[in-house]
Amino acid sequence: MELSNVREEPIVPKIEIPYRKSDRFRFKKTPELLYAGQVVDERRFYAPPQIHDYCEILYIVEGPGEFRIGGTIYEVHPGDVAVYNAGVPHEERSISTEPFKVIYCGVGNVHIDGVPPGQLLPASVDPVIPCEKYAYKVESYLSEMLQECDSQVLGYETLSNNLLMSLITLLYRIVDVKHPFDPLRFSWSKTDTAWNGLPSRARCKPCSQAS
């Protein structure tokens, strides 16, 4: 009787996690990335009052600042995100001699399920959000969007918009800790209707245009 030289390998059980389509968060429209930009190492930064017909997301990388959003003054620090809904007046300035760095983007075509069209966040949520443990992800998404807009190589529009959707979804995950999503959806749908010489922030070229 011949003995087999074939060695039997141990069976390693696979670990599989099923993908269930039960998430409560949905985009009713695909948001559009209009532009990405940054403020780098400005020690005396100021952006005068302005209003847009689109939304903006700003992430504070370095230095403290003071933002007036919709008539309310907020102090911002590294790791915070400021969100401007369409039609909301805003004004920005740094408040120390430390370098001030911000990465930001403009967002159009916004409609999230349960939230009024044109709003990234409902009016019941503060527009300045501490990102805490998610800060590195928020900074990474915005930095990659900025790189894609600047390079405009093959597939940059797809990658940029996927990053934008990931960023918005992540912001809702952060907000959901203090404002559970389902109760907010109900309240949103019921209550929400519709100094001189200082440098202001500039934007990169729009992501929808080739160089």
mmCIF file of C-alpha atoms in Angstrom:
data_model
loop_
_atom_site.group_PDB
_atom_site.id
_atom_site.type_symbol
_atom_site.label_atom_id
_atom_site.label_comp_id
_atom_site.label_asym_id
_atom_site.label_seq_id
_atom_site.Cartn_x
_atom_site.Cartn_y
_atom_site.Cartn_z
ATOM 1 C CA MET A 1 0.000 0.000 0.000
ATOM 2 C CA GLU A 2 1.461 3.346 -1.057
ATOM 3 C CA LEU A 3 1.407 6.257 1.347
ATOM 4 C CA SER A 4 0.346 9.621 -0.023
ATOM 5 C CA ASN A 5 2.847 12.466 0.189
ATOM 6 C CA VAL A 6 0.088 15.043 -0.041
ATOM 7 C CA ARG A 7 -0.035 17.101 3.120
ATOM 8 C CA GLU A 8 -3.462 18.107 4.266
ATOM 9 C CA GLU A 9 -3.663 21.792 5.104
ATOM 10 C CA PRO A 10 -5.756 22.797 8.106
ATOM 11 C CA ILE A 11 -9.114 24.265 7.251
ATOM 12 C CA VAL A 12 -9.229 27.913 8.205
ATOM 13 C CA PRO A 13 -12.770 29.162 8.751
ATOM 14 C CA LYS A 14 -13.703 32.266 6.785
ATOM 15 C CA ILE A 15 -15.120 35.279 8.528
ATOM 16 C CA GLU A 16 -17.826 36.938 6.476
ATOM 17 C CA ILE A 17 -20.032 39.824 7.486
ATOM 18 C CA PRO A 18 -23.263 40.087 5.488
ATOM 19 C CA TYR A 19 -24.058 43.389 3.800
ATOM 20 C CA ARG A 20 -27.549 44.458 4.829
ATOM 21 C CA LYS A 21 -29.288 47.345 3.110
ATOM 22 C CA SER A 22 -30.825 48.767 6.260
ATOM 23 C CA ASP A 23 -28.928 52.052 6.593
ATOM 24 C CA ARG A 24 -31.146 55.022 7.468
ATOM 25 C CA PHE A 25 -28.971 57.549 5.641
ATOM 26 C CA ARG A 26 -29.722 58.215 1.962
ATOM 27 C CA PHE A 27 -28.883 60.842 -0.641
ATOM 28 C CA LYS A 28 -31.974 61.781 -2.659
ATOM 29 C CA LYS A 29 -29.661 63.536 -5.131
ATOM 30 C CA THR A 30 -25.979 63.016 -5.791
ATOM 31 C CA PRO A 31 -24.164 66.063 -4.364
ATOM 32 C CA GLU A 32 -21.832 67.922 -6.708
ATOM 33 C CA LEU A 33 -18.358 69.099 -5.754
ATOM 34 C CA LEU A 34 -18.070 72.672 -7.043
ATOM 35 C CA TYR A 35 -14.526 73.464 -5.908
ATOM 36 C CA ALA A 36 -11.917 72.691 -3.261
ATOM 37 C CA GLY A 37 -9.417 75.065 -1.703
ATOM 38 C CA GLN A 38 -7.264 75.835 1.287
ATOM 39 C CA VAL A 39 -5.881 78.624 3.432
ATOM 40 C CA VAL A 40 -2.251 77.869 4.328
ATOM 41 C CA ASP A 41 -0.103 79.455 7.052
ATOM 42 C CA GLU A 42 -1.991 82.739 7.162
ATOM 43 C CA ARG A 43 -1.240 84.610 10.395
ATOM 44 C CA ARG A 44 -3.785 87.384 9.830
ATOM 45 C CA PHE A 45 -6.640 85.804 7.912
ATOM 46 C CA TYR A 46 -9.981 87.430 7.176
ATOM 47 C CA ALA A 47 -12.815 86.556 4.795
ATOM 48 C CA PRO A 48 -15.505 89.280 4.636
ATOM 49 C CA PRO A 49 -19.246 88.580 4.981
ATOM 50 C CA GLN A 50 -20.661 86.596 2.074
ATOM 51 C CA ILE A 51 -23.670 84.498 1.071
ATOM 52 C CA HIS A 52 -23.773 81.677 -1.480
ATOM 53 C CA ASP A 53 -26.544 79.773 -3.248
ATOM 54 C CA TYR A 54 -24.646 76.543 -2.492
ATOM 55 C CA CYS A 55 -23.210 74.903 0.641
ATOM 56 C CA GLU A 56 -19.675 74.907 2.023
ATOM 57 C CA ILE A 57 -17.697 72.621 4.330
ATOM 58 C CA LEU A 58 -14.582 73.957 6.098
ATOM 59 C CA TYR A 59 -12.161 71.949 8.254
ATOM 60 C CA ILE A 60 -9.811 73.738 10.661
ATOM 61 C CA VAL A 61 -6.336 72.195 10.419
ATOM 62 C CA GLU A 62 -4.274 74.724 12.398
ATOM 63 C CA GLY A 63 -4.885 77.774 14.550
ATOM 64 C CA PRO A 64 -7.966 79.184 16.288
ATOM 65 C CA GLY A 65 -10.514 81.323 14.495
ATOM 66 C CA GLU A 66 -13.764 83.179 14.935
ATOM 67 C CA PHE A 67 -16.583 82.531 12.467
ATOM 68 C CA ARG A 68 -19.839 84.477 12.330
ATOM 69 C CA ILE A 69 -22.463 82.147 10.864
ATOM 70 C CA GLY A 70 -26.057 83.285 10.453
ATOM 71 C CA GLY A 71 -25.530 86.102 12.959
ATOM 72 C CA THR A 72 -23.999 83.890 15.676
ATOM 73 C CA ILE A 73 -20.281 83.969 16.550
ATOM 74 C CA TYR A 74 -18.500 80.628 16.967
ATOM 75 C CA GLU A 75 -14.906 80.079 18.069
ATOM 76 C CA VAL A 76 -13.295 77.334 15.999
ATOM 77 C CA HIS A 77 -10.246 75.201 16.735
ATOM 78 C CA PRO A 78 -8.205 72.519 14.946
ATOM 79 C CA GLY A 79 -10.367 69.441 14.449
ATOM 80 C CA ASP A 80 -13.599 71.433 14.011
ATOM 81 C CA VAL A 81 -15.759 71.518 10.893
ATOM 82 C CA ALA A 82 -17.922 74.486 9.919
ATOM 83 C CA VAL A 83 -20.892 73.833 7.636
ATOM 84 C CA TYR A 84 -22.644 76.621 5.718
ATOM 85 C CA ASN A 85 -26.044 75.927 4.232
ATOM 86 C CA ALA A 86 -27.088 77.775 1.088
ATOM 87 C CA GLY A 87 -28.224 81.325 1.800
ATOM 88 C CA VAL A 88 -26.582 81.563 5.239
ATOM 89 C CA PRO A 89 -24.328 84.636 5.702
ATOM 90 C CA HIS A 90 -20.863 83.887 7.069
ATOM 91 C CA GLU A 91 -17.654 85.702 7.948
ATOM 92 C CA GLU A 92 -14.296 84.234 8.998
ATOM 93 C CA ARG A 93 -11.154 85.451 10.753
ATOM 94 C CA SER A 94 -8.158 84.052 12.620
ATOM 95 C CA ILE A 95 -7.776 85.240 16.218
ATOM 96 C CA SER A 96 -4.120 84.627 17.066
ATOM 97 C CA THR A 97 -0.651 85.046 15.620
ATOM 98 C CA GLU A 98 -0.389 81.280 15.089
ATOM 99 C CA PRO A 99 -0.464 79.984 11.507
ATOM 100 C CA PHE A 100 -4.048 79.446 10.368
ATOM 101 C CA LYS A 101 -4.847 76.603 7.981
ATOM 102 C CA VAL A 102 -8.242 75.578 6.590
ATOM 103 C CA ILE A 103 -9.255 73.068 3.911
ATOM 104 C CA TYR A 104 -12.693 73.577 2.382
ATOM 105 C CA CYS A 105 -15.030 72.730 -0.473
ATOM 106 C CA GLY A 106 -18.198 74.016 -2.133
ATOM 107 C CA VAL A 107 -21.145 71.658 -2.565
ATOM 108 C CA GLY A 108 -24.136 71.940 -4.900
ATOM 109 C CA ASN A 109 -27.177 69.809 -5.735
ATOM 110 C CA VAL A 110 -27.694 68.893 -2.077
ATOM 111 C CA HIS A 111 -30.723 66.843 -1.039
ATOM 112 C CA ILE A 112 -30.463 64.321 1.785
ATOM 113 C CA ASP A 113 -33.445 62.135 2.663
ATOM 114 C CA GLY A 114 -35.320 63.760 5.550
ATOM 115 C CA VAL A 115 -33.523 67.108 5.224
ATOM 116 C CA PRO A 116 -34.849 70.113 3.254
ATOM 117 C CA PRO A 117 -33.269 70.497 -0.211
ATOM 118 C CA GLY A 118 -30.231 72.757 -0.263
ATOM 119 C CA GLN A 119 -29.273 72.041 3.350
ATOM 120 C CA LEU A 120 -26.276 69.957 4.380
ATOM 121 C CA LEU A 121 -27.420 70.143 8.002
ATOM 122 C CA PRO A 122 -30.785 71.170 9.451
ATOM 123 C CA ALA A 123 -31.053 74.496 11.257
ATOM 124 C CA SER A 124 -31.504 72.646 14.568
ATOM 125 C CA VAL A 125 -27.867 71.451 14.478
ATOM 126 C CA ASP A 126 -24.987 73.816 15.293
ATOM 127 C CA PRO A 127 -22.984 74.627 12.140
ATOM 128 C CA VAL A 128 -19.652 74.099 13.965
ATOM 129 C CA ILE A 129 -18.955 70.451 14.758
ATOM 130 C CA PRO A 130 -16.013 69.022 16.755
ATOM 131 C CA CYS A 131 -14.849 65.979 14.776
ATOM 132 C CA GLU A 132 -12.960 64.411 17.693
ATOM 133 C CA LYS A 133 -11.911 60.832 16.817
ATOM 134 C CA TYR A 134 -13.018 61.301 13.192
ATOM 135 C CA ALA A 135 -10.866 64.400 12.632
ATOM 136 C CA TYR A 136 -8.162 62.537 10.696
ATOM 137 C CA LYS A 137 -10.760 61.091 8.312
ATOM 138 C CA VAL A 138 -12.395 64.452 7.658
ATOM 139 C CA GLU A 139 -9.008 66.032 6.945
ATOM 140 C CA SER A 140 -8.036 63.091 4.727
ATOM 141 C CA TYR A 141 -11.216 63.276 2.606
ATOM 142 C CA LEU A 142 -10.858 67.027 2.052
ATOM 143 C CA SER A 143 -7.118 66.789 1.334
ATOM 144 C CA GLU A 144 -7.704 64.060 -1.252
ATOM 145 C CA MET A 145 -10.496 66.090 -2.879
ATOM 146 C CA LEU A 146 -8.128 69.037 -3.134
ATOM 147 C CA GLN A 147 -5.443 66.847 -4.716
ATOM 148 C CA GLU A 148 -7.909 65.381 -7.231
ATOM 149 C CA CYS A 149 -9.208 68.829 -8.217
ATOM 150 C CA ASP A 150 -5.657 70.056 -8.680
ATOM 151 C CA SER A 151 -4.420 67.069 -10.713
ATOM 152 C CA GLN A 152 -7.567 66.532 -12.838
ATOM 153 C CA VAL A 153 -6.214 63.213 -14.111
ATOM 154 C CA LEU A 154 -8.329 60.316 -15.376
ATOM 155 C CA GLY A 155 -11.237 59.572 -13.043
ATOM 156 C CA TYR A 156 -10.806 62.649 -10.848
ATOM 157 C CA GLU A 157 -14.494 63.614 -11.037
ATOM 158 C CA THR A 158 -15.652 60.172 -9.887
ATOM 159 C CA LEU A 159 -13.091 59.991 -7.092
ATOM 160 C CA SER A 160 -13.802 63.560 -5.954
ATOM 161 C CA ASN A 161 -17.549 63.051 -5.749
ATOM 162 C CA ASN A 162 -17.165 59.707 -3.972
ATOM 163 C CA LEU A 163 -14.929 61.428 -1.423
ATOM 164 C CA LEU A 164 -17.519 64.191 -1.036
ATOM 165 C CA MET A 165 -20.322 61.710 -0.366
ATOM 166 C CA SER A 166 -18.108 59.897 2.149
ATOM 167 C CA LEU A 167 -17.348 63.204 3.871
ATOM 168 C CA ILE A 168 -21.007 64.221 4.171
ATOM 169 C CA THR A 169 -21.966 60.764 5.426
ATOM 170 C CA LEU A 170 -19.188 60.895 8.015
ATOM 171 C CA LEU A 171 -20.423 64.290 9.248
ATOM 172 C CA TYR A 172 -23.848 62.765 9.863
ATOM 173 C CA ARG A 173 -22.220 59.907 11.771
ATOM 174 C CA ILE A 174 -20.511 62.497 13.994
ATOM 175 C CA VAL A 175 -23.717 64.506 14.478
ATOM 176 C CA ASP A 176 -25.728 61.325 15.139
ATOM 177 C CA VAL A 177 -23.970 60.866 18.502
ATOM 178 C CA LYS A 178 -25.723 63.922 19.953
ATOM 179 C CA HIS A 179 -28.698 64.096 17.590
ATOM 180 C CA PRO A 180 -30.004 60.584 16.749
ATOM 181 C CA PHE A 181 -30.875 60.486 13.078
ATOM 182 C CA ASP A 182 -34.468 59.176 13.153
ATOM 183 C CA PRO A 183 -35.864 61.707 15.667
ATOM 184 C CA LEU A 184 -34.072 64.492 13.828
ATOM 185 C CA ARG A 185 -35.549 63.449 10.506
ATOM 186 C CA PHE A 186 -39.019 63.895 11.967
ATOM 187 C CA SER A 187 -38.239 67.317 13.438
ATOM 188 C CA TRP A 188 -36.377 68.460 10.319
ATOM 189 C CA SER A 189 -39.258 67.702 7.998
ATOM 190 C CA LYS A 190 -41.705 69.425 10.349
ATOM 191 C CA THR A 191 -39.818 72.566 11.364
ATOM 192 C CA ASP A 192 -37.243 73.431 8.700
ATOM 193 C CA THR A 193 -38.578 75.304 5.666
ATOM 194 C CA ALA A 194 -37.104 76.586 3.590
ATOM 195 C CA TRP A 195 -10.844 93.893 8.695
ATOM 196 C CA ASN A 196 -9.482 95.585 5.583
ATOM 197 C CA GLY A 197 -6.134 94.571 4.076
ATOM 198 C CA LEU A 198 -6.269 90.999 5.380
ATOM 199 C CA PRO A 199 -6.137 88.044 2.974
ATOM 200 C CA SER A 200 -9.347 86.166 2.164
ATOM 201 C CA ARG A 201 -9.426 82.544 1.124
ATOM 202 C CA ALA A 202 -9.131 81.553 -2.515
ATOM 203 C CA ARG A 203 -10.384 78.445 -4.200
ATOM 204 C CA CYS A 204 -8.926 75.892 -6.560
ATOM 205 C CA LYS A 205 -10.315 75.530 -10.060
ATOM 206 C CA PRO A 206 -13.786 73.916 -10.207
ATOM 207 C CA CYS A 207 -13.689 70.143 -10.283
ATOM 208 C CA SER A 208 -16.106 70.038 -13.207
ATOM 209 C CA GLN A 209 -13.697 71.839 -15.543
ATOM 210 C CA ALA A 210 -10.620 70.382 -17.156
ATOM 211 C CA SER A 211 -7.398 72.356 -17.195
#
